[in-house]
PDB file of N, CA and C in Angstrom:
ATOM      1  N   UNK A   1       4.860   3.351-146.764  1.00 51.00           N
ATOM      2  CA  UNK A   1       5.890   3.664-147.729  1.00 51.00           C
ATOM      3  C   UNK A   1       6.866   4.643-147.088  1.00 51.00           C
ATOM      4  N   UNK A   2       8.277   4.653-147.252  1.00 56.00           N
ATOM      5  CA  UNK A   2       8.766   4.840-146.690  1.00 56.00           C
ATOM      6  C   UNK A   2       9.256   6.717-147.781  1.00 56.00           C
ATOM      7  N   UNK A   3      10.099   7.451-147.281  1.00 75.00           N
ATOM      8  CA  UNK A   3       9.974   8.761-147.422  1.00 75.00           C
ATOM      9  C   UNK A   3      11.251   9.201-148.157  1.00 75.00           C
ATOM     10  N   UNK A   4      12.256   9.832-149.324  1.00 88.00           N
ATOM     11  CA  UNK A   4      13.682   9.726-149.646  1.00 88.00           C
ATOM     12  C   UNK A   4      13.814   9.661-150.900  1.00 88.00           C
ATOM     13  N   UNK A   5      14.888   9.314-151.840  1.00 94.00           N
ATOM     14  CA  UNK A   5      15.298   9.067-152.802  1.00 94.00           C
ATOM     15  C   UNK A   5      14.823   7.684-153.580  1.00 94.00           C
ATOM     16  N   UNK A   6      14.661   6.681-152.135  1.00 96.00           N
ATOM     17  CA  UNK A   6      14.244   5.301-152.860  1.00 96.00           C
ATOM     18  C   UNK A   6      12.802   4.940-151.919  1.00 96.00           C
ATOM     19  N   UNK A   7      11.732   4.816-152.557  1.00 95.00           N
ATOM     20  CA  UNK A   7      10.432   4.431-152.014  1.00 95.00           C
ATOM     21  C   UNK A   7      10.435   3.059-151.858  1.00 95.00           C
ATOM     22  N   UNK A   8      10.066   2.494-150.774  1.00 94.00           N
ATOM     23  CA  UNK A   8       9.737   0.812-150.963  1.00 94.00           C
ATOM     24  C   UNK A   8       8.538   0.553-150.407  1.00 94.00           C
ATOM     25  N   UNK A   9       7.533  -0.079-151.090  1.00 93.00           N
ATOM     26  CA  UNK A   9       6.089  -0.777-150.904  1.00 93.00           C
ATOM     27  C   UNK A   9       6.234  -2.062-150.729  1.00 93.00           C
ATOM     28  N   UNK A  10       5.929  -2.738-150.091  1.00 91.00           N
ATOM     29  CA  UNK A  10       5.314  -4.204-150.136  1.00 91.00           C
ATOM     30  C   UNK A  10       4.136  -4.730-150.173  1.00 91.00           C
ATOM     31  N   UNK A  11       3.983  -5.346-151.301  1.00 89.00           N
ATOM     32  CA  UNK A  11       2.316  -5.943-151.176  1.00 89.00           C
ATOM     33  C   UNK A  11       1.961  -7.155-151.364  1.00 89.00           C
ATOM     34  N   UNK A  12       0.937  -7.901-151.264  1.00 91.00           N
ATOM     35  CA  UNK A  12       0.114  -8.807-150.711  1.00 91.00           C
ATOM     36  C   UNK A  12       0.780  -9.685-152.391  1.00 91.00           C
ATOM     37  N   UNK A  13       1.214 -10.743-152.480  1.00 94.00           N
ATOM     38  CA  UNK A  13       1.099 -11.615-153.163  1.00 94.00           C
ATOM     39  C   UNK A  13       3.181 -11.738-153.560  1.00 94.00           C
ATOM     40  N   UNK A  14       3.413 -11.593-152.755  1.00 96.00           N
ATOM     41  CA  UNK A  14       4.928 -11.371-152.456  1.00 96.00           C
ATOM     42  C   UNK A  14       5.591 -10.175-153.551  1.00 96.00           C
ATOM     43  N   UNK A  15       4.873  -9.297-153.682  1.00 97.00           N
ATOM     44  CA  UNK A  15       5.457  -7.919-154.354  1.00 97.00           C
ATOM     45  C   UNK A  15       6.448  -6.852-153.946  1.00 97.00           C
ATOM     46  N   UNK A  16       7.200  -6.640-153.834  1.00 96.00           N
ATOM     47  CA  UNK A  16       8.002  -5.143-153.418  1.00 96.00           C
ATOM     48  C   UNK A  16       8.273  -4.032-154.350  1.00 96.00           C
ATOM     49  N   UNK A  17       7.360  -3.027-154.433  1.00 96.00           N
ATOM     50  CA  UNK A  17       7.894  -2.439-155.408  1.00 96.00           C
ATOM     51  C   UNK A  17       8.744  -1.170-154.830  1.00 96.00           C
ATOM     52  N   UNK A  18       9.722  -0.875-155.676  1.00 97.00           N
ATOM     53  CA  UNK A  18      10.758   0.046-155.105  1.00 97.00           C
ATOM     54  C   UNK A  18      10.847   0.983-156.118  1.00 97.00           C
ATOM     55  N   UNK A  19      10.561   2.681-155.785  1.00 97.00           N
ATOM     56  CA  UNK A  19      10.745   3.481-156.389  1.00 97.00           C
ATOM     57  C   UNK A  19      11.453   4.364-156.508  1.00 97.00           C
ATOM     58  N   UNK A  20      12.613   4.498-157.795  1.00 97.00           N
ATOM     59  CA  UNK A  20      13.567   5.413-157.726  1.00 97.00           C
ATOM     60  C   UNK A  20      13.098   7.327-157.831  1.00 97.00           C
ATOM     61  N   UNK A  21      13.209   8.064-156.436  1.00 96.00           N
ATOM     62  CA  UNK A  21      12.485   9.019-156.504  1.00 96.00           C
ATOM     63  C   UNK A  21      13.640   9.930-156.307  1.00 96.00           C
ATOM     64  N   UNK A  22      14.093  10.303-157.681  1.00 96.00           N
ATOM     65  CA  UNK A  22      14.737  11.665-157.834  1.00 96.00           C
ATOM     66  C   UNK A  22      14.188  12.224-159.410  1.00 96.00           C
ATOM     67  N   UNK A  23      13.347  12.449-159.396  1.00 96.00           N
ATOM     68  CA  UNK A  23      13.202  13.071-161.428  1.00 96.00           C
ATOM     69  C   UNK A  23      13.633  14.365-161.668  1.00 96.00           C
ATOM     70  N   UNK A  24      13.569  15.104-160.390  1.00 96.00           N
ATOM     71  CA  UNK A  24      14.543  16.487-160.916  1.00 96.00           C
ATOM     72  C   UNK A  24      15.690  15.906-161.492  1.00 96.00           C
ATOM     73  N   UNK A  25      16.473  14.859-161.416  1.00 97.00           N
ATOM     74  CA  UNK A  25      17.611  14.583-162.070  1.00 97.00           C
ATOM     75  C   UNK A  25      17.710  13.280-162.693  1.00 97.00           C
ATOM     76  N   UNK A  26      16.425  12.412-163.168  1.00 97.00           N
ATOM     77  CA  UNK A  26      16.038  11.638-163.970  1.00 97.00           C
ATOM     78  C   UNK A  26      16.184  10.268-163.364  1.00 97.00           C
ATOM     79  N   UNK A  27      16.387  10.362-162.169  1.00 97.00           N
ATOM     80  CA  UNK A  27      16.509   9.464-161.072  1.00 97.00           C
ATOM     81  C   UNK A  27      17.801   8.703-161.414  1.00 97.00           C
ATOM     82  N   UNK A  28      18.899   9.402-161.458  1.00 97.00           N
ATOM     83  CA  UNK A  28      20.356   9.474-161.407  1.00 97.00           C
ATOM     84  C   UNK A  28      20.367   9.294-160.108  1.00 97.00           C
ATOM     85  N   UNK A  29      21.383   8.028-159.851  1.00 96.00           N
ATOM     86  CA  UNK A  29      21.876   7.601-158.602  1.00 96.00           C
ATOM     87  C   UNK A  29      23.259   8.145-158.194  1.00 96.00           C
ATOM     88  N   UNK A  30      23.188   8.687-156.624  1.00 97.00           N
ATOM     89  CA  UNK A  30      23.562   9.188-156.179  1.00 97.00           C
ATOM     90  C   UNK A  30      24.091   8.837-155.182  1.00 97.00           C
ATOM     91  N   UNK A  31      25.428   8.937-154.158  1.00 97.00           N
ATOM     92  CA  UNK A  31      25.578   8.174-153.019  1.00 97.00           C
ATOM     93  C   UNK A  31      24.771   7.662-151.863  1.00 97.00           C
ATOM     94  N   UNK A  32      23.756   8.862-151.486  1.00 95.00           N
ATOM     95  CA  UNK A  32      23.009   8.250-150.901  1.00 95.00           C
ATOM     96  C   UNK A  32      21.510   7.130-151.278  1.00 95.00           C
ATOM     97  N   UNK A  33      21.339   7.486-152.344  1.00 97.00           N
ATOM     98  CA  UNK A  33      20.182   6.520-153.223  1.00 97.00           C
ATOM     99  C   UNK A  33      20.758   5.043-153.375  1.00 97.00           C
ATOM    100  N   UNK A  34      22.367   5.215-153.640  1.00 97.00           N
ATOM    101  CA  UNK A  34      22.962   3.864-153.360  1.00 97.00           C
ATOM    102  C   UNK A  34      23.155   2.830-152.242  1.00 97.00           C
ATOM    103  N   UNK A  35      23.238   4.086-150.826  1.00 97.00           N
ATOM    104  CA  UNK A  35      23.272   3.192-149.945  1.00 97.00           C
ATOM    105  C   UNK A  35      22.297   2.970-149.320  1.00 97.00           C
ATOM    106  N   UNK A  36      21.055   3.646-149.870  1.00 96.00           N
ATOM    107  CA  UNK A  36      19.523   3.071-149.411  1.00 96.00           C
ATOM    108  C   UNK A  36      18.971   2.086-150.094  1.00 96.00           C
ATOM    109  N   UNK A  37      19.495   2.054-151.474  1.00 97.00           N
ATOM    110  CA  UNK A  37      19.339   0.851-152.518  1.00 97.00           C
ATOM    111  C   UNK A  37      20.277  -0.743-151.994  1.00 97.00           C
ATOM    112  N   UNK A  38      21.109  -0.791-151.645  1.00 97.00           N
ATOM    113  CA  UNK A  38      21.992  -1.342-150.499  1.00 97.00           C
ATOM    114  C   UNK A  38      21.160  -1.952-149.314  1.00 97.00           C
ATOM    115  N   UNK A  39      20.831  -0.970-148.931  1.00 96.00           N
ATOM    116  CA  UNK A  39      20.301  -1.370-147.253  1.00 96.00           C
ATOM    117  C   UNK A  39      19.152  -2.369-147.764  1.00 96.00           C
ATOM    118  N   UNK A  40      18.188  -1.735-148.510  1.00 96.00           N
ATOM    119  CA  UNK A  40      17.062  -2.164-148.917  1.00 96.00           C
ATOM    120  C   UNK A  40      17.344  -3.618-149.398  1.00 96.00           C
ATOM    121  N   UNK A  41      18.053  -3.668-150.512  1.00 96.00           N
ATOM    122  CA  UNK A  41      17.904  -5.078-151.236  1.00 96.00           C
ATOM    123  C   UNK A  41      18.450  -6.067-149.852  1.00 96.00           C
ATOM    124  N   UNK A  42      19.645  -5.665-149.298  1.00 96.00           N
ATOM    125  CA  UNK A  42      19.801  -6.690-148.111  1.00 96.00           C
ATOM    126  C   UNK A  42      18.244  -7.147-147.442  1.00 96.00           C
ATOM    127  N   UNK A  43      17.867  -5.930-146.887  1.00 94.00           N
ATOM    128  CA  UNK A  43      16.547  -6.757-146.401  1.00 94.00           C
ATOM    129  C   UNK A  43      15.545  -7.573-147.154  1.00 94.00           C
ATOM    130  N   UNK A  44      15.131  -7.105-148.119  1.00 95.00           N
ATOM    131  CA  UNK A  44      14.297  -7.253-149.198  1.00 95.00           C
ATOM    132  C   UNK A  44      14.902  -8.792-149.281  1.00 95.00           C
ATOM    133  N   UNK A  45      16.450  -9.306-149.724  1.00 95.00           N
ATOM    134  CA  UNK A  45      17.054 -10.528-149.191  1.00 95.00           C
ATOM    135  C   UNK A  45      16.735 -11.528-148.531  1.00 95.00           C
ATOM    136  N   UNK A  46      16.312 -10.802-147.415  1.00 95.00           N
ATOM    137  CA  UNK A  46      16.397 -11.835-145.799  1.00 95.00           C
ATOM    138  C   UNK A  46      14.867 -12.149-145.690  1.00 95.00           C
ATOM    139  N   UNK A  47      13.720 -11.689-146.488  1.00 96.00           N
ATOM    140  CA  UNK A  47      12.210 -11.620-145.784  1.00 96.00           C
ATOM    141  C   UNK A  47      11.957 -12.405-146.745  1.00 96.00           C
ATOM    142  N   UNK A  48      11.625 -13.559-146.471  1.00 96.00           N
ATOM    143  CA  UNK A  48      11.109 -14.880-147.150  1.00 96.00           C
ATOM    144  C   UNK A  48       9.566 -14.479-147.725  1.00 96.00           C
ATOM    145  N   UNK A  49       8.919 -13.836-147.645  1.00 95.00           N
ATOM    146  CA  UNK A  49       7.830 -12.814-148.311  1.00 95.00           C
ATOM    147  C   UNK A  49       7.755 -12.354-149.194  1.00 95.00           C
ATOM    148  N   UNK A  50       8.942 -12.255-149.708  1.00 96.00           N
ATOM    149  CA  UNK A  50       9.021 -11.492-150.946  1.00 96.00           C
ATOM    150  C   UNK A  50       9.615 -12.345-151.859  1.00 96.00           C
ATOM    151  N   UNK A  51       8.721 -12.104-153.094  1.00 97.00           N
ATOM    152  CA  UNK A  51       9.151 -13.319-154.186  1.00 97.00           C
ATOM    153  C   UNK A  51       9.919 -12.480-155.284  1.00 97.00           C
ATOM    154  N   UNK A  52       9.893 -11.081-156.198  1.00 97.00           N
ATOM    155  CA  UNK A  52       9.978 -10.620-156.301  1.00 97.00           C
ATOM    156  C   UNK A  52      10.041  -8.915-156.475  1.00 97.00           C
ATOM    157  N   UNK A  53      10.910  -8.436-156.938  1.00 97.00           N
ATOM    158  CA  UNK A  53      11.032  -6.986-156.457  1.00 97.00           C
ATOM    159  C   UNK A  53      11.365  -6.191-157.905  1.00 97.00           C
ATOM    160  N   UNK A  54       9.829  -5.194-157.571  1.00 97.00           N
ATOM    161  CA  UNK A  54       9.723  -4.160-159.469  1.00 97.00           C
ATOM    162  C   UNK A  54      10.193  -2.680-158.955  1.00 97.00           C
ATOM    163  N   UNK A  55      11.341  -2.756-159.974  1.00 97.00           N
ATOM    164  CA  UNK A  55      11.914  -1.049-159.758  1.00 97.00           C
ATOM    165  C   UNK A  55      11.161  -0.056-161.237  1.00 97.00           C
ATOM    166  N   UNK A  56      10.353   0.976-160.277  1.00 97.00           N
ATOM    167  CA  UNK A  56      10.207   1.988-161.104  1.00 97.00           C
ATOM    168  C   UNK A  56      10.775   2.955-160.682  1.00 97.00           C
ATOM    169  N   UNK A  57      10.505   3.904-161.669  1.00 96.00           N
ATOM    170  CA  UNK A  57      10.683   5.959-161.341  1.00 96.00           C
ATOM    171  C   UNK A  57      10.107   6.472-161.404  1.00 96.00           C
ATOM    172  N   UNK A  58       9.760   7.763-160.607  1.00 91.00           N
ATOM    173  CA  UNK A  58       9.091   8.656-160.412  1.00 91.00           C
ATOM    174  C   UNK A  58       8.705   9.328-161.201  1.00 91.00           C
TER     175      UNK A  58
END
């Protein structure tokens, strides 16, 4: 799992779960949470592995 504002897991049955990790501020998106949310879904995109993708918060 990766370390930041946005957590991403992948697991076994084509899962990604992605976690919005700011709750000091109710996980209000922010420029950079956007462009990691960005980067992410592109990949998340391209990896034929993944069937769907669950956003929680912290």
């Amino acid at each position: 799992m990766s370390e930041g504002p946005v957590l991403y897991e992948k697991r076994d049955g084509g899962v990604a779960w992605v976690t919005l990790n700011r709750p000091d501020v109710l996980n209000a998106i922010n420029l950079r949470m956007r462009d990691e949310l960005w980067e992410l879904m592109h990949a998340v995109r391209d990896d034929p592995d993944v069937r769907v993708v669950v956003f929680k918060g912290a």
